């Protein structure tokens, strides 16, 4: 039973436009939500995170939105760049030091 | 300067063998983890160690045994390897103290691709 779901396996966007990656979760005990970026043959790289007490966190071109009542979060990348092309994983945990529960990932392709 | 390193990067071995994967972090973190990414690309937590003590063990067969000689190292020993153990194994670390990241940010190593023949 997947507790973290990324329903879009892939997304293609033009350079300069906004990329929106979505994630849904089922476990109301999750307190922390994170986005990771992954290139082939490398480990996941931490991108941005948010706690359940906030609804938005911004870092440069990346913004994460959390809708706790809908158990939904999204990652916005604007403007998108070709170097952003990678697999993006949504992850969640219930406590600090706890294992992260990952979604299956969304492959983002940013076309020049 | 590598933050979380793993050796080896690739490991090919026969069924029934015993093998180890090493992990080291130089971030000063107090918690380390092992994750498995299977053929369907799911990343799943296997173990978590905080200050050399096991705090998470997610229904992993007891053929898998993590060993933490100190806070900077968490090695994974696998006995009697099976075909289904073929996967990519990732080590990660985080700081759970108040001075660390706020949201349980974990930092991952490059992964070890294990192939059991």
CSV table of C-alpha atoms in Angstrom, one decimal, chain A residues 2 4 31-34 36 38 41-46 49-51 54 57 89 93-104, chain B residues 9-10 31 33 35 37 40-43 45 48 55-56 90 94-98 100-111:
chain,number,residue,atom,x,y,z
A,2,UNK,CA,1.6,3.2,-1.2
A,4,UNK,CA,3.1,8.5,-0.9
A,31,UNK,CA,5.1,15.7,9.7
A,32,UNK,CA,7.9,16.4,7.2
A,33,UNK,CA,7.8,16.5,3.4
A,34,UNK,CA,10.7,16.6,1.1
A,36,UNK,CA,14.6,15.0,-4.0
A,38,UNK,CA,17.9,12.2,-8.9
A,41,UNK,CA,23.6,6.3,-11.4
A,42,UNK,CA,23.6,8.9,-8.6
A,43,UNK,CA,22.0,9.1,-5.2
A,44,UNK,CA,19.0,11.4,-4.6
A,45,UNK,CA,19.9,15.0,-4.0
A,46,UNK,CA,17.9,17.0,-1.4
A,49,UNK,CA,11.4,20.5,2.3
A,50,UNK,CA,8.4,21.7,4.3
A,51,UNK,CA,6.9,20.8,7.7
A,54,UNK,CA,3.6,25.5,7.0
A,57,UNK,CA,8.3,27.1,1.4
A,89,UNK,CA,10.9,12.1,-5.8
A,93,UNK,CA,8.4,11.1,7.4
A,94,UNK,CA,6.6,11.1,10.7
A,95,UNK,CA,9.5,12.2,12.9
A,96,UNK,CA,13.1,13.4,12.7
A,97,UNK,CA,15.4,10.5,12.4
A,98,UNK,CA,12.6,8.4,10.9
A,99,UNK,CA,12.9,6.7,7.5
A,100,UNK,CA,11.6,8.6,4.5
A,101,UNK,CA,8.7,7.1,2.6
A,102,UNK,CA,9.2,7.8,-1.1
A,103,UNK,CA,6.9,8.1,-4.0
A,104,UNK,CA,7.7,6.3,-7.3
B,9,UNK,CA,29.8,1.2,-6.4
B,10,UNK,CA,29.1,-2.1,-8.2
B,31,UNK,CA,21.8,9.3,12.3
B,33,UNK,CA,20.2,4.9,7.1
B,35,UNK,CA,17.6,2.2,1.7
B,37,UNK,CA,15.8,0.7,-4.6
B,40,UNK,CA,10.4,-1.1,-9.8
B,41,UNK,CA,12.5,1.9,-8.7
B,42,UNK,CA,10.8,2.1,-5.3
B,43,UNK,CA,13.1,3.5,-2.6
B,45,UNK,CA,13.9,2.3,4.2
B,48,UNK,CA,18.1,3.5,10.7
B,55,UNK,CA,16.1,2.6,15.8
B,56,UNK,CA,14.4,1.3,12.7
B,90,UNK,CA,21.7,3.7,-0.8
B,94,UNK,CA,20.9,13.2,8.8
B,95,UNK,CA,21.2,15.3,11.9
B,96,UNK,CA,18.3,14.9,14.3
B,97,UNK,CA,19.5,17.3,16.9
B,98,UNK,CA,18.2,20.8,17.3
B,100,UNK,CA,20.5,20.2,12.4
B,101,UNK,CA,18.1,20.5,9.6
B,102,UNK,CA,14.5,21.3,10.5
B,103,UNK,CA,12.7,18.9,8.4
B,104,UNK,CA,14.6,15.6,8.5
B,105,UNK,CA,16.6,16.3,5.5
B,106,UNK,CA,18.6,13.2,4.6
B,107,UNK,CA,21.7,13.2,2.5
B,108,UNK,CA,22.3,10.2,0.2
B,109,UNK,CA,25.4,8.4,-1.0
B,110,UNK,CA,25.8,7.5,-4.7
B,111,UNK,CA,24.4,4.0,-4.3
